PDB file of C-alpha atoms in Angstrom:
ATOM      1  CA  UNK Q   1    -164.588  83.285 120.124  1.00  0.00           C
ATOM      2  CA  UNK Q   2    -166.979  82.412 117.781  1.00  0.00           C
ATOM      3  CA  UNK Q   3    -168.100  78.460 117.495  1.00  0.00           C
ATOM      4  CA  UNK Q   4    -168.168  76.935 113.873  1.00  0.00           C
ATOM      5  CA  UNK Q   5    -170.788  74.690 112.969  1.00  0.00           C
ATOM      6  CA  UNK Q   6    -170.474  72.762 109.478  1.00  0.00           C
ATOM      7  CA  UNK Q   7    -173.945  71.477 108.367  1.00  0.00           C
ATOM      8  CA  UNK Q   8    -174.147  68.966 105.865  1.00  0.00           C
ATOM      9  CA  UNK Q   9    -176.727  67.796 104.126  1.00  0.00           C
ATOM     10  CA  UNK Q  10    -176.932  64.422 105.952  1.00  0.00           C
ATOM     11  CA  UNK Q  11    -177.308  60.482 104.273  1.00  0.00           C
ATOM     12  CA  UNK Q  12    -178.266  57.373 105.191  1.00  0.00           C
ATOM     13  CA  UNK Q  13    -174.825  55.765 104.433  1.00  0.00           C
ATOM     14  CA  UNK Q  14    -172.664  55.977 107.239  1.00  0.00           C
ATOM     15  CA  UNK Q  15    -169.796  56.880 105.245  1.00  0.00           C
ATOM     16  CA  UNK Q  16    -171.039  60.353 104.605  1.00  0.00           C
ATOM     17  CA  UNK Q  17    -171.388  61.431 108.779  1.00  0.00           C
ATOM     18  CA  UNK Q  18    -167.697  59.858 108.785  1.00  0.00           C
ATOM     19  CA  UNK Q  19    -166.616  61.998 106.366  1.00  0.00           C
ATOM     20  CA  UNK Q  20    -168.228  65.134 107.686  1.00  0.00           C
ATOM     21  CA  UNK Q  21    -166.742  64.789 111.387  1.00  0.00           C
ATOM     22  CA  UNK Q  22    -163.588  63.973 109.442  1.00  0.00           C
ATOM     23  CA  UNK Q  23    -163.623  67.456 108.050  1.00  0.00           C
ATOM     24  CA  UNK Q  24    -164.798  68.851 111.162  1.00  0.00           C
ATOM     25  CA  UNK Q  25    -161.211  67.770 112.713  1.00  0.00           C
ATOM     26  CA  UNK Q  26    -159.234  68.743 109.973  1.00  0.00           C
ATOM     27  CA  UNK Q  27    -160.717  72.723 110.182  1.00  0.00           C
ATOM     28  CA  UNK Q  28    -159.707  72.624 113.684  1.00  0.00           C
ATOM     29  CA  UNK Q  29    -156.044  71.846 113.058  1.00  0.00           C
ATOM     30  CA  UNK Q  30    -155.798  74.182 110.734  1.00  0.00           C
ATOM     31  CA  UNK Q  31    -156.766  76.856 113.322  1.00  0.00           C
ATOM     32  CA  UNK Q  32    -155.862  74.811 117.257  1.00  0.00           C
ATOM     33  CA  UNK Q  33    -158.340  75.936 119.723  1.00  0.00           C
ATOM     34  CA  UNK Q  34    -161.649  76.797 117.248  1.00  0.00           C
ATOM     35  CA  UNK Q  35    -164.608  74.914 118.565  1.00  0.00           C
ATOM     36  CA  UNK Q  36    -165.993  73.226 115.179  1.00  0.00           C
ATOM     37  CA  UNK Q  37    -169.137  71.079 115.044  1.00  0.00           C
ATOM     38  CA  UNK Q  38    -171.105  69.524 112.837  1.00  0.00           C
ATOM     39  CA  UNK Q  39    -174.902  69.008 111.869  1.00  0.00           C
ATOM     40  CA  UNK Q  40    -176.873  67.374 109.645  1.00  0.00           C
ATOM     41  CA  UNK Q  41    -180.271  68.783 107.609  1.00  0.00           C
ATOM     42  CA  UNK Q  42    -181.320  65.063 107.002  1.00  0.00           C
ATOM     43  CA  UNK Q  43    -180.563  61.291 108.091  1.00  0.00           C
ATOM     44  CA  UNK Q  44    -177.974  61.569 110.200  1.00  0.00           C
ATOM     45  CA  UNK Q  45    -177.893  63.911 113.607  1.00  0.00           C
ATOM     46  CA  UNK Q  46    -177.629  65.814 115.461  1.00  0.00           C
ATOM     47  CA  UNK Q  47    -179.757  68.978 113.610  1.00  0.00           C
ATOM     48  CA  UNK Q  48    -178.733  72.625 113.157  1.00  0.00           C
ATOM     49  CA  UNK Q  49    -181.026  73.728 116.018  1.00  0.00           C
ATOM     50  CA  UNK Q  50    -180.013  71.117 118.264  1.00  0.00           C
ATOM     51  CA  UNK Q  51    -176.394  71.837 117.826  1.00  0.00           C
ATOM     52  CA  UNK Q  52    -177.005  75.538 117.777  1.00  0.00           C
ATOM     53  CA  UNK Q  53    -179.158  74.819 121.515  1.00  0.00           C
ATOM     54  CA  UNK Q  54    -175.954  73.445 122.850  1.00  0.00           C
ATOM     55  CA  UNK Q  55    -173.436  76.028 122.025  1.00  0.00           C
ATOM     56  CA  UNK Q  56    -175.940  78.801 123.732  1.00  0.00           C
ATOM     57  CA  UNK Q  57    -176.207  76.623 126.641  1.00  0.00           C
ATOM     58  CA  UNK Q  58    -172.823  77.171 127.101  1.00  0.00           C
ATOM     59  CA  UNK Q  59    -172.876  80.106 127.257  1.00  0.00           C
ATOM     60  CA  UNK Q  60    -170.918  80.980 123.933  1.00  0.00           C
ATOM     61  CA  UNK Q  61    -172.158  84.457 121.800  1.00  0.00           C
ATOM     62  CA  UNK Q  62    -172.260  83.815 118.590  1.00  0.00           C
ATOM     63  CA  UNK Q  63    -171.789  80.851 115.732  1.00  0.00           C
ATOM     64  CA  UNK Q  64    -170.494  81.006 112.331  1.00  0.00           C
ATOM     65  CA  UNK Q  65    -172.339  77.997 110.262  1.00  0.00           C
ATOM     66  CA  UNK Q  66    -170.954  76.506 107.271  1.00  0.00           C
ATOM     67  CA  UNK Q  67    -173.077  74.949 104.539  1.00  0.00           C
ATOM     68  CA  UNK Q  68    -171.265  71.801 103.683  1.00  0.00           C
ATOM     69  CA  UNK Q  69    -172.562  72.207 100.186  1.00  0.00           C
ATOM     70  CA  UNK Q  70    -171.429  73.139  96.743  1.00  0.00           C
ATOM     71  CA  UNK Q  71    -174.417  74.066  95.170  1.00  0.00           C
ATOM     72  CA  UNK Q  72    -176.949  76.877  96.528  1.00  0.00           C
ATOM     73  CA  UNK Q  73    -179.865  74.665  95.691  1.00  0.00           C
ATOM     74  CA  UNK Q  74    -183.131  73.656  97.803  1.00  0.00           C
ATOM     75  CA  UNK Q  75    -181.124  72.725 100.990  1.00  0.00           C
ATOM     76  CA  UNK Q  76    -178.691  76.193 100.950  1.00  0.00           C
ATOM     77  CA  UNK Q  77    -181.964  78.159  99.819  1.00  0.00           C
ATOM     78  CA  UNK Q  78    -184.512  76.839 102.100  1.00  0.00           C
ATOM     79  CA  UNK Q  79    -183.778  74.452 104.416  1.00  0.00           C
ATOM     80  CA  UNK Q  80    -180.963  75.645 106.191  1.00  0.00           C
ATOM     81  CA  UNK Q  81    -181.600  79.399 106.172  1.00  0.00           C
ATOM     82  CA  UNK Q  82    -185.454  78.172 107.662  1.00  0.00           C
ATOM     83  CA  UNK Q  83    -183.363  75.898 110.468  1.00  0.00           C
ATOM     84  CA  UNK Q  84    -181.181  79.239 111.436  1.00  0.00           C
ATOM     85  CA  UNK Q  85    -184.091  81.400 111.735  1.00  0.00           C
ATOM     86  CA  UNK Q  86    -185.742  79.046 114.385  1.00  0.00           C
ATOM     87  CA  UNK Q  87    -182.447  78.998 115.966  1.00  0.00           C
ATOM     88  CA  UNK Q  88    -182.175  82.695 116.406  1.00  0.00           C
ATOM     89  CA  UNK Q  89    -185.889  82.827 117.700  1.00  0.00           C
ATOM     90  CA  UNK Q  90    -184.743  79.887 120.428  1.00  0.00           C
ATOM     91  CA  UNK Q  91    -181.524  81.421 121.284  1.00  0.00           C
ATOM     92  CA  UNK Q  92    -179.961  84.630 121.940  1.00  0.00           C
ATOM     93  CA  UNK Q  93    -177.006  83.037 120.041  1.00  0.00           C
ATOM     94  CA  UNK Q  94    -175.658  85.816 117.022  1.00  0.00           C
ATOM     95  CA  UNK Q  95    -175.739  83.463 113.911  1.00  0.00           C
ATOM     96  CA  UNK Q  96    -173.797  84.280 111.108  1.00  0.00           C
ATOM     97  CA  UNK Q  97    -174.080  82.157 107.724  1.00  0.00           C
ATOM     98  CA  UNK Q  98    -171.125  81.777 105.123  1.00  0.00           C
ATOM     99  CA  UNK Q  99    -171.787  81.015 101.038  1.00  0.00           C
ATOM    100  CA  UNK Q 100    -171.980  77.805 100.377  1.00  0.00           C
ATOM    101  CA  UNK Q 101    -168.382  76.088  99.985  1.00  0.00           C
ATOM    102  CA  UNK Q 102    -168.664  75.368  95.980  1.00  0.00           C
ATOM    103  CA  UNK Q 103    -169.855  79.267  94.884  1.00  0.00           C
ATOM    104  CA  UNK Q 104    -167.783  80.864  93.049  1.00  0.00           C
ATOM    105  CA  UNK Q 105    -165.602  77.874  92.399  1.00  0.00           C
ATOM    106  CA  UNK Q 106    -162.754  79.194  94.263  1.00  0.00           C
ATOM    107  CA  UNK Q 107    -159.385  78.375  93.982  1.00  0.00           C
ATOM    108  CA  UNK Q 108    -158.792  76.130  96.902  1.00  0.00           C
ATOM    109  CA  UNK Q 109    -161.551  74.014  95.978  1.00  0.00           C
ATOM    110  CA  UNK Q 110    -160.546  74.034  92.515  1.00  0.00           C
ATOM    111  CA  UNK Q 111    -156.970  72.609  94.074  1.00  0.00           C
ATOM    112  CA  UNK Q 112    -158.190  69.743  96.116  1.00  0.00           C
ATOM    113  CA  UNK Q 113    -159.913  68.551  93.049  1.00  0.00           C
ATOM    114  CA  UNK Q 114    -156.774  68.559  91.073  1.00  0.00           C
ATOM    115  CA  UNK Q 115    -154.851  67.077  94.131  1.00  0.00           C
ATOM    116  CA  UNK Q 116    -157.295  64.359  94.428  1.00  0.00           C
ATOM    117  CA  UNK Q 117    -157.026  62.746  90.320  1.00  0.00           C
ATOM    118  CA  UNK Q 118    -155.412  59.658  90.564  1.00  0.00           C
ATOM    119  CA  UNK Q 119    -152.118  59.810  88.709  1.00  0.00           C
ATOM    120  CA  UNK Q 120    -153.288  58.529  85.278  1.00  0.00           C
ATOM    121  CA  UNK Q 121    -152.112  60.164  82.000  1.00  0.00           C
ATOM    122  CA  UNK Q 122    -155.363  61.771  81.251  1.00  0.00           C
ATOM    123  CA  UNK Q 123    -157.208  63.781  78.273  1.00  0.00           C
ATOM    124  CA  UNK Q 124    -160.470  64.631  79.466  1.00  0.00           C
ATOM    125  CA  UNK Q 125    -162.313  64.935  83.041  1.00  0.00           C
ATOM    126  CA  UNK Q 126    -165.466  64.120  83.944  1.00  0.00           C
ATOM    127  CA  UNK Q 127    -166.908  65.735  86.646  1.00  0.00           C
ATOM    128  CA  UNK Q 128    -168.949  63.694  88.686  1.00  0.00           C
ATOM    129  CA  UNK Q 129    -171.771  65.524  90.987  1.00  0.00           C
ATOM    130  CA  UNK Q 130    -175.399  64.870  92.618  1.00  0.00           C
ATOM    131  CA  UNK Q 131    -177.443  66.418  90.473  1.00  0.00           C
ATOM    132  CA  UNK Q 132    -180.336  69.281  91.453  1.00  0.00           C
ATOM    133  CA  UNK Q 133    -183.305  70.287  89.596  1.00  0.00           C
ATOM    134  CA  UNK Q 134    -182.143  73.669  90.215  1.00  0.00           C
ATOM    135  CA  UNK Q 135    -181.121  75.078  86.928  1.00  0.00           C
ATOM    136  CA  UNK Q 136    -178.889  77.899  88.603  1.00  0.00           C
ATOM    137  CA  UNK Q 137    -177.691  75.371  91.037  1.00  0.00           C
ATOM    138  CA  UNK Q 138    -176.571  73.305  88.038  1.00  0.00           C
ATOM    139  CA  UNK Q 139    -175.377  75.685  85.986  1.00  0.00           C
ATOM    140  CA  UNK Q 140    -172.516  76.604  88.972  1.00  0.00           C
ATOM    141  CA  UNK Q 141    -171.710  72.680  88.469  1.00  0.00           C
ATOM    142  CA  UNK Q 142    -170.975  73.203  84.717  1.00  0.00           C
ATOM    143  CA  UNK Q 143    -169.248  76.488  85.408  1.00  0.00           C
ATOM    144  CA  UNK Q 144    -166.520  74.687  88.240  1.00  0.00           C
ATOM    145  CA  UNK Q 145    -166.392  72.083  85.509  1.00  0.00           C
ATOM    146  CA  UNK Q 146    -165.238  74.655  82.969  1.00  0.00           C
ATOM    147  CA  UNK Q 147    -163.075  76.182  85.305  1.00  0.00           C
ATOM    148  CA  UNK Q 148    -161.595  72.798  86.597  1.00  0.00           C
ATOM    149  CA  UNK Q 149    -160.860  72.021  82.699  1.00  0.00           C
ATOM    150  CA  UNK Q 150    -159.060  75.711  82.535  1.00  0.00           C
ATOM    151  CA  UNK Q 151    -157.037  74.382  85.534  1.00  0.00           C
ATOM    152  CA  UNK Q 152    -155.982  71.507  83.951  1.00  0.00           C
ATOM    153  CA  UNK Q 153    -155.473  72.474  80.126  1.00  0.00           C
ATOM    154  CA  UNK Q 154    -158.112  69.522  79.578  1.00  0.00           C
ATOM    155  CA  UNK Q 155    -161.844  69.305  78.151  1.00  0.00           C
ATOM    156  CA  UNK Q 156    -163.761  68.928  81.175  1.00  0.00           C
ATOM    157  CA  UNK Q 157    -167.877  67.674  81.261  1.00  0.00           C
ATOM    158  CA  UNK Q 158    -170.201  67.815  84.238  1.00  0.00           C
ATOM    159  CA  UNK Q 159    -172.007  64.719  85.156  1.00  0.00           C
ATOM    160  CA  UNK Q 160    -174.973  63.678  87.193  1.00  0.00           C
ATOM    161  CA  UNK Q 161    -176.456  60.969  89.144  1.00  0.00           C
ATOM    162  CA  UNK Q 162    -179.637  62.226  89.190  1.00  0.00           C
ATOM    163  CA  UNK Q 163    -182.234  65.314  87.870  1.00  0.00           C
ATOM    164  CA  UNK Q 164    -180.397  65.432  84.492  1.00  0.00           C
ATOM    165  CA  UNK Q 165    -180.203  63.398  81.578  1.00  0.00           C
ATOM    166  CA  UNK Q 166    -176.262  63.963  81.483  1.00  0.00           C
ATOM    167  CA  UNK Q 167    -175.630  60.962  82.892  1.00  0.00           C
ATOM    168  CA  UNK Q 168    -171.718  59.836  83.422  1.00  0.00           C
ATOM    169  CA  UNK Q 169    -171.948  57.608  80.564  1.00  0.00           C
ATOM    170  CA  UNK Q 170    -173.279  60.716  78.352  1.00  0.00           C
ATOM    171  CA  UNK Q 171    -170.683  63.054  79.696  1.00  0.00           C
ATOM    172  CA  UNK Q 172    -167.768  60.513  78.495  1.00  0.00           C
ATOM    173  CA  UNK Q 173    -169.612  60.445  75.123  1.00  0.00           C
ATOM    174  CA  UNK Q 174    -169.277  63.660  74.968  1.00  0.00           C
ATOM    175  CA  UNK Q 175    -165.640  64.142  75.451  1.00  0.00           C
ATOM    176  CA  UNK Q 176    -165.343  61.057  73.107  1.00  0.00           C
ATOM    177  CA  UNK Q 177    -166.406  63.626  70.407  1.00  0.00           C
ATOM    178  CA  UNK Q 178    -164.204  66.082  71.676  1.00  0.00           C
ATOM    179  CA  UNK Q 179    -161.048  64.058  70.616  1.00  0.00           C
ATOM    180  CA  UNK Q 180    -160.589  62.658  74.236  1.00  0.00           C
ATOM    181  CA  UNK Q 181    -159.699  58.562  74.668  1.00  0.00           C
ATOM    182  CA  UNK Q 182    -158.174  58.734  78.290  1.00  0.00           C
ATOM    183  CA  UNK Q 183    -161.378  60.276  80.266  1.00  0.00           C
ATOM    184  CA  UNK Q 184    -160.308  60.499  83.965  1.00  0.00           C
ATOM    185  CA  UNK Q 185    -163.151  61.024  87.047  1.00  0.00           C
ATOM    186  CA  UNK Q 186    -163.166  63.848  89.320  1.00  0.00           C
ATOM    187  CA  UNK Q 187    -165.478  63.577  91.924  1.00  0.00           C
ATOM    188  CA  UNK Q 188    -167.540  66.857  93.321  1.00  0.00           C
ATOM    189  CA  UNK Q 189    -169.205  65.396  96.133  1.00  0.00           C
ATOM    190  CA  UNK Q 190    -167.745  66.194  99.791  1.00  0.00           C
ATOM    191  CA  UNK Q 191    -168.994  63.186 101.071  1.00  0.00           C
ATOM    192  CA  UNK Q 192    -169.294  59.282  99.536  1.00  0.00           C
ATOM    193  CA  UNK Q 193    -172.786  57.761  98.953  1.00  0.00           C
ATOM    194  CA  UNK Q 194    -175.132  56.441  96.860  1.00  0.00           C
ATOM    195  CA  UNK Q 195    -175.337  59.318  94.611  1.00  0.00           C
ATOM    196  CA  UNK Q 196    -171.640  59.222  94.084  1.00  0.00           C
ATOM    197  CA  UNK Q 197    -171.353  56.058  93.348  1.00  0.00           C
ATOM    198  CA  UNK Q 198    -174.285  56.152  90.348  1.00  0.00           C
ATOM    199  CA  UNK Q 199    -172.550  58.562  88.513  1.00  0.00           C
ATOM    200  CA  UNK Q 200    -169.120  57.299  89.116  1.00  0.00           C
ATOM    201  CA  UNK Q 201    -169.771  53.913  87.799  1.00  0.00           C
ATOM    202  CA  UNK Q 202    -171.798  54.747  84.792  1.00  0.00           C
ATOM    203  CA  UNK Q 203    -168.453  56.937  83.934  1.00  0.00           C
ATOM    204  CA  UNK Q 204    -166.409  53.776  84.632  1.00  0.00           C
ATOM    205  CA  UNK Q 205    -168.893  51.384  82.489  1.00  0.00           C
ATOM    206  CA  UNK Q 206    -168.462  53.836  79.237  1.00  0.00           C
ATOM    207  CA  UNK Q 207    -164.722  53.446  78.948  1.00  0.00           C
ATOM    208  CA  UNK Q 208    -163.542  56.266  81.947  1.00  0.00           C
ATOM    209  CA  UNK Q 209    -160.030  55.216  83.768  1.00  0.00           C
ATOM    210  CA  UNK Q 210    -159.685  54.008  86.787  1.00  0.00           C
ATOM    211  CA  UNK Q 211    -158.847  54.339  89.829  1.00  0.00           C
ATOM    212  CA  UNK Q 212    -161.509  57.499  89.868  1.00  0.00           C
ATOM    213  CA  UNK Q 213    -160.631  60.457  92.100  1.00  0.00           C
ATOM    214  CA  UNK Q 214    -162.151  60.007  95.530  1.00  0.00           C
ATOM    215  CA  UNK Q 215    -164.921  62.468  97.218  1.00  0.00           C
ATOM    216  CA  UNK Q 216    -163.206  66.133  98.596  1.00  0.00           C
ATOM    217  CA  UNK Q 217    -163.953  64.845 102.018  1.00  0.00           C
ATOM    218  CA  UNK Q 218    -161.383  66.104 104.556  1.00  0.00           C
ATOM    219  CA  UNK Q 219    -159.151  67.331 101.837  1.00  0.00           C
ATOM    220  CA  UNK Q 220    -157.073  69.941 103.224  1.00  0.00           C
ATOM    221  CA  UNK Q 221    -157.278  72.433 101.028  1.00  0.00           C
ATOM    222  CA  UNK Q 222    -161.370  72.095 101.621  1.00  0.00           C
ATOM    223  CA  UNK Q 223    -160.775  72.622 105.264  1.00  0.00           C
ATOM    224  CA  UNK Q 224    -158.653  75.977 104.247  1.00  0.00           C
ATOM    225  CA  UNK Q 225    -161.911  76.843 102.233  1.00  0.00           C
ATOM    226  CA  UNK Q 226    -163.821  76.618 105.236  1.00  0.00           C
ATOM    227  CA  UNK Q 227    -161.897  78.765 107.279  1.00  0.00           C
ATOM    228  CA  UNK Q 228    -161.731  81.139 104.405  1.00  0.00           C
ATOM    229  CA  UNK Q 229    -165.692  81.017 104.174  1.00  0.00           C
ATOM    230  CA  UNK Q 230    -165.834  81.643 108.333  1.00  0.00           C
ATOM    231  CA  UNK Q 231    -162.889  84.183 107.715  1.00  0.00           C
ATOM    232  CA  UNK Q 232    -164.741  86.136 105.385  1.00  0.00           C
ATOM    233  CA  UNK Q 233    -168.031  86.734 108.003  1.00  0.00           C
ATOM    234  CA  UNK Q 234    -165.226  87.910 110.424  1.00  0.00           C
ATOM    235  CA  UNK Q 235    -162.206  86.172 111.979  1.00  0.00           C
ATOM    236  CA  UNK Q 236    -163.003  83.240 114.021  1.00  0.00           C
ATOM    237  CA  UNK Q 237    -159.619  82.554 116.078  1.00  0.00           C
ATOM    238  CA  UNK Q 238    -158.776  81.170 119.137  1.00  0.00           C
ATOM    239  CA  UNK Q 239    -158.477  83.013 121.999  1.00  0.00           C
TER     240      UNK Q 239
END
């Protein structure tokens, strides 16, 4: 039986680790008996390798990791794929990598989002994320945010809380000039943070509603996404 290891890209708020391990649990009762762990590229611990040492220490065959991330940017790119290579030269461990969980914008994530706006009557979403200074990276942000708006039969912005000038503030104006006046606040962040809360309250200080959407988190419609990511790199069920 393959092990599944979600790595996320780690903070320094503890919130963040929470919400990780919370996902971590919610993947394995979706599917009793799968051995799911997590990891962290930064901050918190314990790291890829480290976790990835462990499972071939007991003796386990092979590990399916998850990036915990919805853009392919720096840490999908680089810093994991450079963590699973040094794993594979430490262990005799077969490692298997899925996409990372936003590519695409598939449906299920598309659903938790939904399923997570507050029940406010609505016009216009604003779709609060990180921010990268990866151009492709952010360009798969506007495209969920276009797809999220198709979804919801509402104009639908992208918004950053940093590397971008479309601030949340700016992507309310925006919709302002669409015709929108009741701007709701979906959050596309898996985890809360700092970063999630810039973004989110410069939203709120231009006129967006509130209460604003809370992070994916354990959603479980994200945790059927991760099986479906592990799924498609071959079935990982319990013996």
């Amino acid at each position: 039986m393959t092990v599944v290891l979600l790595v996320a890209h780690g903070s320094s708020d503890p919130r963040a680790a929470a919400a990780t391990r919370a996902l971590a649990r919610a993947v394995a009762a979706q599917r009793p008996g799968l051995d799911v762990r997590c990891a962290f590229l930064d901050h918190a611990g314990p790291r890829p390798g480290e976790q990835l040492a462990s499972v071939a220490a007991l003796g386990h065959r092979a590990a399916t990791v998850v990036p915990l991330l919805l853009t392919n940017a720096y840490h999908g790119r680089f810093d994991l794929p450079a963590a699973l290579d040094q794993a594979r030269a430490d262990t005799d461990l077969d490692i298997t990598a899925t996409e990372v969980l936003g590519a695409g914008a598939p449906a299920l994530l598309l659903s938790a989002l939904r399923r997570l706006l507050p029940p406010v009557d609505y016009d216009g979403v604003v779709l609060a994320a990180a921010g990268t200074r990866d151009d492709t990276a952010r360009h798969s942000v506007d495209e969920a945010a276009a797809a999220l708006g198709a979804t919801l039969a509402v104009p639908c912005a992208a918004a950053y809380a940093s590397a971008s000038p479309i601030t949340g503030a700016v992507a309310v104006a925006a919709l302002r000039a669409q015709g929108c006046r009741r701007i709701a606040v979906s959050s596309y962040f898996l985890a809360p943070g700092k970063l999630h809360d810039i973004v989110v309250a410069s939203a709120v200080q231009a006129g967006a509603l509130e209460p604003v959407a809370a992070p994916l988190c354990a959603h479980v419609d994200v945790a059927r996404l991760v099986l479906a990511r592990v799924d498609a790199c071959g079935p990982a069920r319990a013996a």
